[in-house]
Short mmCIF file of C-alpha atoms in Angstrom, two decimals:
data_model
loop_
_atom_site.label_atom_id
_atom_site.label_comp_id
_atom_site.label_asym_id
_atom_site.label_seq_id
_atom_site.Cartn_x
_atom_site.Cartn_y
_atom_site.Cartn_z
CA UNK A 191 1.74 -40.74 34.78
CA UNK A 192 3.24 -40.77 38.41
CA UNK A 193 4.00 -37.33 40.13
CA UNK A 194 7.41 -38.47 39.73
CA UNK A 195 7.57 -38.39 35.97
CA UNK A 196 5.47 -35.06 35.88
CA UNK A 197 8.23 -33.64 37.80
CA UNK A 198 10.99 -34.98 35.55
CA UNK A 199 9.35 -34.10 32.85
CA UNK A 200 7.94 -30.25 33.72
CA UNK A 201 5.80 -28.86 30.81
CA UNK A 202 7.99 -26.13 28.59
CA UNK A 203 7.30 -22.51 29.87
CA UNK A 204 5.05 -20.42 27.66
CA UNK A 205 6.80 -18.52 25.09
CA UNK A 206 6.91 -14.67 25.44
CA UNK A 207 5.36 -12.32 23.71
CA UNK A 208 8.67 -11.16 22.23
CA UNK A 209 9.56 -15.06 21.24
CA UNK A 210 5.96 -14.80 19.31
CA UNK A 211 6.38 -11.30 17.75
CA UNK A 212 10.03 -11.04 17.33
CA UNK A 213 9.33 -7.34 15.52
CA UNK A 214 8.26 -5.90 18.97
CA UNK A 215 9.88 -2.99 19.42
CA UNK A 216 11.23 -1.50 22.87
CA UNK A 217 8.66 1.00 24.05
CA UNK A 218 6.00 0.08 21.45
CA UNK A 219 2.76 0.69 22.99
CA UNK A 220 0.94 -3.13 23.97
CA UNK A 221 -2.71 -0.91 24.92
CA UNK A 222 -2.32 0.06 20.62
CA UNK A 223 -1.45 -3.38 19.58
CA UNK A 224 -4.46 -4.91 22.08
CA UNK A 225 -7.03 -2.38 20.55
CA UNK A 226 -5.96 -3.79 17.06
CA UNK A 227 -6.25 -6.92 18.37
CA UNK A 228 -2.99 -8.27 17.52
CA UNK A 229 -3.02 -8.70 21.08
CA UNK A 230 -5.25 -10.48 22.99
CA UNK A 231 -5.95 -8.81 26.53
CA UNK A 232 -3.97 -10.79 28.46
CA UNK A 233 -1.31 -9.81 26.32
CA UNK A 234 -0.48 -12.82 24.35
CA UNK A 235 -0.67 -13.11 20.21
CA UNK A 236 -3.89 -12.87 18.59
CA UNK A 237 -3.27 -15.82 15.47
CA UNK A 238 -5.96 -14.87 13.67
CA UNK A 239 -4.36 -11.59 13.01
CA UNK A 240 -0.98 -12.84 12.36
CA UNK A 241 -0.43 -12.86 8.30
CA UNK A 242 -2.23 -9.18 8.55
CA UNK A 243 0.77 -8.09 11.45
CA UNK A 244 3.59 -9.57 8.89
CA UNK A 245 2.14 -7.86 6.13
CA UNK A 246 1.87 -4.64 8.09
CA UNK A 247 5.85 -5.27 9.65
CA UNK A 248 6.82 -6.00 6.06
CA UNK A 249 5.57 -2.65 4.56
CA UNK A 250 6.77 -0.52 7.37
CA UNK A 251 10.50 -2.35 6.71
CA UNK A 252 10.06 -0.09 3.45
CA UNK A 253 8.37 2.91 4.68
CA UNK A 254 10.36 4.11 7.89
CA UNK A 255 13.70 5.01 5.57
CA UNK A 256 11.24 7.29 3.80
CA UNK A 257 9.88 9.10 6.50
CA UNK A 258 13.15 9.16 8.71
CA UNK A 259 14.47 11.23 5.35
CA UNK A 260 12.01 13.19 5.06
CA UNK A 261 11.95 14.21 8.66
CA UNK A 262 16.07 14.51 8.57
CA UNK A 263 15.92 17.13 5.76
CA UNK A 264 12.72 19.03 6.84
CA UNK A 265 12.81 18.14 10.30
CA UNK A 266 8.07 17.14 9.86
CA UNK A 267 6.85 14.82 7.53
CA UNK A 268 3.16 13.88 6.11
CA UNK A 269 2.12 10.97 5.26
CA UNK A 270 -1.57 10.61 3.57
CA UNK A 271 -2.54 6.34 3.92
CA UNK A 272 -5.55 5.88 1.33
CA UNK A 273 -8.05 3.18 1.75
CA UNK A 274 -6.90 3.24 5.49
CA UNK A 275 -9.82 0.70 6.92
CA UNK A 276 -8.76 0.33 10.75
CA UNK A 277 -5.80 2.16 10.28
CA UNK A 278 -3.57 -0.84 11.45
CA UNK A 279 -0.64 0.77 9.19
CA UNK A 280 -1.15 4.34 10.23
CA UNK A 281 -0.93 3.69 13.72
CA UNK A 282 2.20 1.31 13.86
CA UNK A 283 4.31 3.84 11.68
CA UNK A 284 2.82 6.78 14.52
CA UNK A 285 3.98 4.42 17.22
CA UNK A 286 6.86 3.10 15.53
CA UNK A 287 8.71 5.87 13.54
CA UNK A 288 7.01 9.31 14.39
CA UNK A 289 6.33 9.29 18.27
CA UNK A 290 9.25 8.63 19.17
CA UNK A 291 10.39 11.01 16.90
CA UNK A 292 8.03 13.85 18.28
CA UNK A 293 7.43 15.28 14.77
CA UNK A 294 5.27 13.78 12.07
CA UNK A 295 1.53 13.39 10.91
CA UNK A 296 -0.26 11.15 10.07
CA UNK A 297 -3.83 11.48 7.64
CA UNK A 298 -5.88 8.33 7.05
CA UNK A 299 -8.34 8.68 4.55
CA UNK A 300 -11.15 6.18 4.49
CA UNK A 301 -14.77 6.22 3.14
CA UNK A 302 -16.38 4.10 5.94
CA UNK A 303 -17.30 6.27 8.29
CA UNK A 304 -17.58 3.92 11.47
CA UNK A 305 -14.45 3.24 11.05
CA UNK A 306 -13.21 6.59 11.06
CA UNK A 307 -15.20 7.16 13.97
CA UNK A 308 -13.58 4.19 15.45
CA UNK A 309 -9.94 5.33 14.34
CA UNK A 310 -10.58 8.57 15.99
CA UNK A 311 -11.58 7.63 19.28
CA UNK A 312 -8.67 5.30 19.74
CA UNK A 313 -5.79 8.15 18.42
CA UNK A 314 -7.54 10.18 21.30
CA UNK A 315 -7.16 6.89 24.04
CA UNK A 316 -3.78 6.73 23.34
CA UNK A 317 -3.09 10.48 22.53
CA UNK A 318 -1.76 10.23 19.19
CA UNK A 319 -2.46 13.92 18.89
CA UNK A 320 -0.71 14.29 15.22
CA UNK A 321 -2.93 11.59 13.42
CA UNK A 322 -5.89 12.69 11.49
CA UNK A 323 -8.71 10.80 9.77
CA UNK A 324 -11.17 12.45 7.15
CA UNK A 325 -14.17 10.30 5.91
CA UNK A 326 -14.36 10.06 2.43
CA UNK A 327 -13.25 8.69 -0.77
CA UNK A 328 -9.48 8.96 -2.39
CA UNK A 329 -11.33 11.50 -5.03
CA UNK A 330 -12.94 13.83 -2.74
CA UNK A 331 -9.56 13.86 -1.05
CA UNK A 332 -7.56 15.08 -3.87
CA UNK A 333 -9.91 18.52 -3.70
CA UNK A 334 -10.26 18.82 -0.24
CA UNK A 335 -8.98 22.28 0.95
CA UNK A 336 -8.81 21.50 4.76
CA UNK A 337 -5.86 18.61 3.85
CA UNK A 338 -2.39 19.43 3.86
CA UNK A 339 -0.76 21.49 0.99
CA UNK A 340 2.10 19.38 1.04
CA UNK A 341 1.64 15.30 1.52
CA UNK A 342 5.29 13.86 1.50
CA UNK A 343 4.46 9.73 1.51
CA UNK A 344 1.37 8.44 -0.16
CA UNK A 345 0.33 4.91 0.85
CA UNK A 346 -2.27 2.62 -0.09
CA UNK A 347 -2.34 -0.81 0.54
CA UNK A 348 -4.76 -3.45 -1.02
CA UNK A 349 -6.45 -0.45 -2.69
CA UNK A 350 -9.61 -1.82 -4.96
CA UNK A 351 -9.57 -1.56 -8.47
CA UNK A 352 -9.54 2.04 -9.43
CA UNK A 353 -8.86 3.49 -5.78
CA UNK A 354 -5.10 3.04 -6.61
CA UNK A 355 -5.06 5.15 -9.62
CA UNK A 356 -7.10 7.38 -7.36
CA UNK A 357 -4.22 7.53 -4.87
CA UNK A 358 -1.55 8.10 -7.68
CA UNK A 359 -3.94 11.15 -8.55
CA UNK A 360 -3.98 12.26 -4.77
CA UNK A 361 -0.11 11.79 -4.78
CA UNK A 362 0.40 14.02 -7.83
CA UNK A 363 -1.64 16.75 -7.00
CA UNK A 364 0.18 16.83 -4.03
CA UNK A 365 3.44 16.34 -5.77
CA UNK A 366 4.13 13.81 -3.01
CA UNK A 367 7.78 12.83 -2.78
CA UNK A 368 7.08 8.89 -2.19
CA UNK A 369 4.05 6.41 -3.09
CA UNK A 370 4.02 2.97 -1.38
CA UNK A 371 1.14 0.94 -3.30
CA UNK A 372 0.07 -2.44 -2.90
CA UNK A 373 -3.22 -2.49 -5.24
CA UNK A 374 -5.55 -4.84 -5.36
CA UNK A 375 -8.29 -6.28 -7.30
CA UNK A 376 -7.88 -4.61 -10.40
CA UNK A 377 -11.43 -5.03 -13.14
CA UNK A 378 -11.33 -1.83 -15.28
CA UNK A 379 -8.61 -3.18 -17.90
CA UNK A 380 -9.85 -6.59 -18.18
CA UNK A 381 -13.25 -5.30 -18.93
CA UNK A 382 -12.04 -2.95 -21.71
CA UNK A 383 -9.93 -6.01 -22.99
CA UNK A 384 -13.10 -8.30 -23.13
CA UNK A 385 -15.17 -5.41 -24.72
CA UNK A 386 -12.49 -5.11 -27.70
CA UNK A 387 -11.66 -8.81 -27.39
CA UNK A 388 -12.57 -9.91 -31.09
CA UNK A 389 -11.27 -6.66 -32.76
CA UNK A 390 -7.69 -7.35 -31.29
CA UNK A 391 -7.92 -11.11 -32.04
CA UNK A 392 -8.14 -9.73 -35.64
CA UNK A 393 -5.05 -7.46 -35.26
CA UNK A 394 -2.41 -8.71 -33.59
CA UNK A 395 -1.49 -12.34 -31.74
CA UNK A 396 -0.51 -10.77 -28.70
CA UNK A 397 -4.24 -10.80 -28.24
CA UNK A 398 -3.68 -14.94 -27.56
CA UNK A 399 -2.18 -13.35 -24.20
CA UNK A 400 -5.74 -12.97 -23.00
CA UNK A 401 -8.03 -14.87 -25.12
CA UNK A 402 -9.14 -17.15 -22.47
CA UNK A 403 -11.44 -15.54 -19.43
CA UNK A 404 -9.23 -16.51 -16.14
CA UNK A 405 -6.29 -14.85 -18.78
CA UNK A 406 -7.84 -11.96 -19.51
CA UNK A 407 -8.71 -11.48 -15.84
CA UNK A 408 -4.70 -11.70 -14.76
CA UNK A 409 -3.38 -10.23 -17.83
CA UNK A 410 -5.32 -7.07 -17.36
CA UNK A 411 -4.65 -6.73 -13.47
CA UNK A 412 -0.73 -7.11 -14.96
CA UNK A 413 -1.31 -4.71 -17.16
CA UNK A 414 -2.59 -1.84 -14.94
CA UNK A 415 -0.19 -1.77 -12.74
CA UNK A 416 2.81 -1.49 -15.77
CA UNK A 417 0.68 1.45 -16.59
CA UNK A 418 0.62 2.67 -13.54
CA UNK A 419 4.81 2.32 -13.66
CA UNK A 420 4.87 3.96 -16.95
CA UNK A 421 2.56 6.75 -15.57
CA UNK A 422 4.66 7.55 -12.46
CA UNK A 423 7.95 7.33 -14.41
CA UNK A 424 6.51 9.40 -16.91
CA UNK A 425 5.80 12.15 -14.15
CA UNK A 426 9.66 11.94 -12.68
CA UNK A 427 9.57 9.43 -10.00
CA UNK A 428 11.81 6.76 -10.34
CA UNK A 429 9.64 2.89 -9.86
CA UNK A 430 10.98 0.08 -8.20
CA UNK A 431 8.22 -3.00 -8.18
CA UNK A 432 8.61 -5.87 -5.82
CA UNK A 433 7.33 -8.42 -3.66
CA UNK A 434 5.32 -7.21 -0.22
CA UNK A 435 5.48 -11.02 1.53
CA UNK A 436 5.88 -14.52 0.66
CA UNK A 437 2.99 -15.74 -1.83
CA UNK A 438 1.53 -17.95 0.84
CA UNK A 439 0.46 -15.33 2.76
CA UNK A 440 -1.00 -13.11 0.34
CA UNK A 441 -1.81 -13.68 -3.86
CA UNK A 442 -2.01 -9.80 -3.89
CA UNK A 443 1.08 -8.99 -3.60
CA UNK A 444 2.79 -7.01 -5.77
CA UNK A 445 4.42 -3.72 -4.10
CA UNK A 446 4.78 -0.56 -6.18
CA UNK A 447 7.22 2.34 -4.93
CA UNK A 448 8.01 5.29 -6.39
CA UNK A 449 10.65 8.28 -5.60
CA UNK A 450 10.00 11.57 -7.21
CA UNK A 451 13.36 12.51 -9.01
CA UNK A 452 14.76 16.01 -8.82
CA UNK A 453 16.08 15.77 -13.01
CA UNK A 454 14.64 14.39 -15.63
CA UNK A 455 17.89 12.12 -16.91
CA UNK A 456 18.00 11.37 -20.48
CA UNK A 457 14.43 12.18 -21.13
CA UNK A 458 12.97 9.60 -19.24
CA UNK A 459 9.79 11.30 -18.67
CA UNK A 460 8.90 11.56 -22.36
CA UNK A 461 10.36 8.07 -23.04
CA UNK A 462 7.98 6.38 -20.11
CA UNK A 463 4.95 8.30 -22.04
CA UNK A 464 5.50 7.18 -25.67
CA UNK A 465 6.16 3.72 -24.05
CA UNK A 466 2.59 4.39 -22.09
CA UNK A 467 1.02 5.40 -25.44
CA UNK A 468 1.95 2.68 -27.18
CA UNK A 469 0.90 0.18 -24.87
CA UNK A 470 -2.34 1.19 -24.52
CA UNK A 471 -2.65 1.21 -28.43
CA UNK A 472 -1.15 -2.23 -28.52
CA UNK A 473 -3.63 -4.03 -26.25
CA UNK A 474 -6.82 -1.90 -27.28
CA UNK A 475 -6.96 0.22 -24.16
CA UNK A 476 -7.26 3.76 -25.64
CA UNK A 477 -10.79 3.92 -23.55
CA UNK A 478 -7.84 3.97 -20.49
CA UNK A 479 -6.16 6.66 -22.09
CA UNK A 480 -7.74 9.56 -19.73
CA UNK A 481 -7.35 7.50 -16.75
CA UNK A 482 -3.46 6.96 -17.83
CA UNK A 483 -3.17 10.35 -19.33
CA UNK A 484 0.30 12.16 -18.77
#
């Protein structure tokens, strides 16, 4: 190609970094997003981190109304984020919603304790003085005396198996007003279901629903988490269940959140636990019962 045509045809400027993140907020801190590596140090969009950022974005789309009432009525808010890991979530909402704010805290609970370490050091870097992180599992958290009295939002996204129930515990305890839940990899009903699998063959053809291995597998992660509806509802929060992101980014994807209710309307608490009862008696999952129990 002749200098001419390179002139006439001058390569496209690089996009910026707010044509490749279009979330980017005014005044959002770059040094946060860079230590997360969402950023790359000279500033431009990490790719390999991309579907984790949307999912993040997504769920904060959901969570800032709750905090921003929580803060209007009570002018501070807490919100405890279970199964934290790197504490992406935690510290976008801090940036995002409560530093600007100047009120707010922030607790990330998280059993690995590098990471901890980790998520420590870099609140200090960037003196995020109201953000907290306490080693340790969901459990020990519910009886730890040195937390909060009152925890207002409850998160916990891609929770494992059991740690979600474990979160709804923490949140109840706590009598938290809001629980945002993605779980994730859910065993403990499928396992009960495969244990009882012949007995409910015998009983009832609903047991067809998870005859088959890969069925019994995705009918009993669908299962838990219409418990774990029925189990919230049955407490006074109100349930809404939806999609977190598109499918192609993520197969778990189901988003759980609940709203504590000030009135019990109609008797919907009682109504949720018959309707809890009765579906763990239908599908042979009274060994759940104590894990479900209202």
């Amino acid at each position: 190609m002749s200098a001419a045509s390179r002139t006439k045809n001058p390569r496209p400027p690089a996009p910026s970094l707010q044509q490749q993140l279009p979330e980017l907020r005014e005044g959002q801190s770059i040094a946060l997003l860079q230590e997360l590596h969402i950023l790359t140090r000279e500033g431009k969009l990490n790719q390999d981190t991309r579907r984790k950022l949307k999912q993040v974005y997504h769920l904060v789309q959901f969570i800032e109304p709750l905090l921003a009432e929580v803060l209007d009525e009570q002018g501070d808010v807490v919100l405890a984020d279970h199964g934290a890991g790197k504490s992406y979530l935690g510290f976008i909402l801090y940036d995002l919603v409560l530093r600007p704010r100047g009120a707010g805290r922030v607790l990330g609970v998280e059993a690995r304790s590098e990471l901890v370490a980790k998520s420590r050091a870099l609140a200090a870097q960037l003196g995020f003085e109201r953000m907290q992180f306490l080693a340790g599992t969901v459990q020990q958290a519910i009886t730890d005396a040195e937390l909060p009295a009152r925890i207002d939002v409850v998160t916990a996204l891609h929770a494992c198996d059991t740690a979600t129930d474990d979160a709804i515990d923490f949140a109840l305890a706590r009598d938290a007003r809001h629980l945002v839940l993605v779980p994730c990899c859910q065993a403990e009903a499928a396992s009960v279901m495969r244990q009882h699998k012949a007995l409910s063959l015998k009983r009832t053809p609903l047991a067809e629903l998870w005859r088959h291995p890969l069925h019994t597998r995705e009918f009993g992660s669908q299962i838990t988490n219409v418990l774990r509806c029925l189990r919230l509802q049955a407490h006074g929060y109100d349930v809404t269940v939806t999609e977190l992101v598109g499918w192609e980014h993520s197969m778990k994807n189901e988003l759980i959140l609940a709203r504590r209710m000030p009135h019990d309307r109609h008797g919907q608490r009682e109504h949720a636990r018959q309707r809890l009862l009765q579906m763990l008696d239908t599908f042979g999952l009274q060994d759940l019962q104590t894990r479900f129990a209202v």
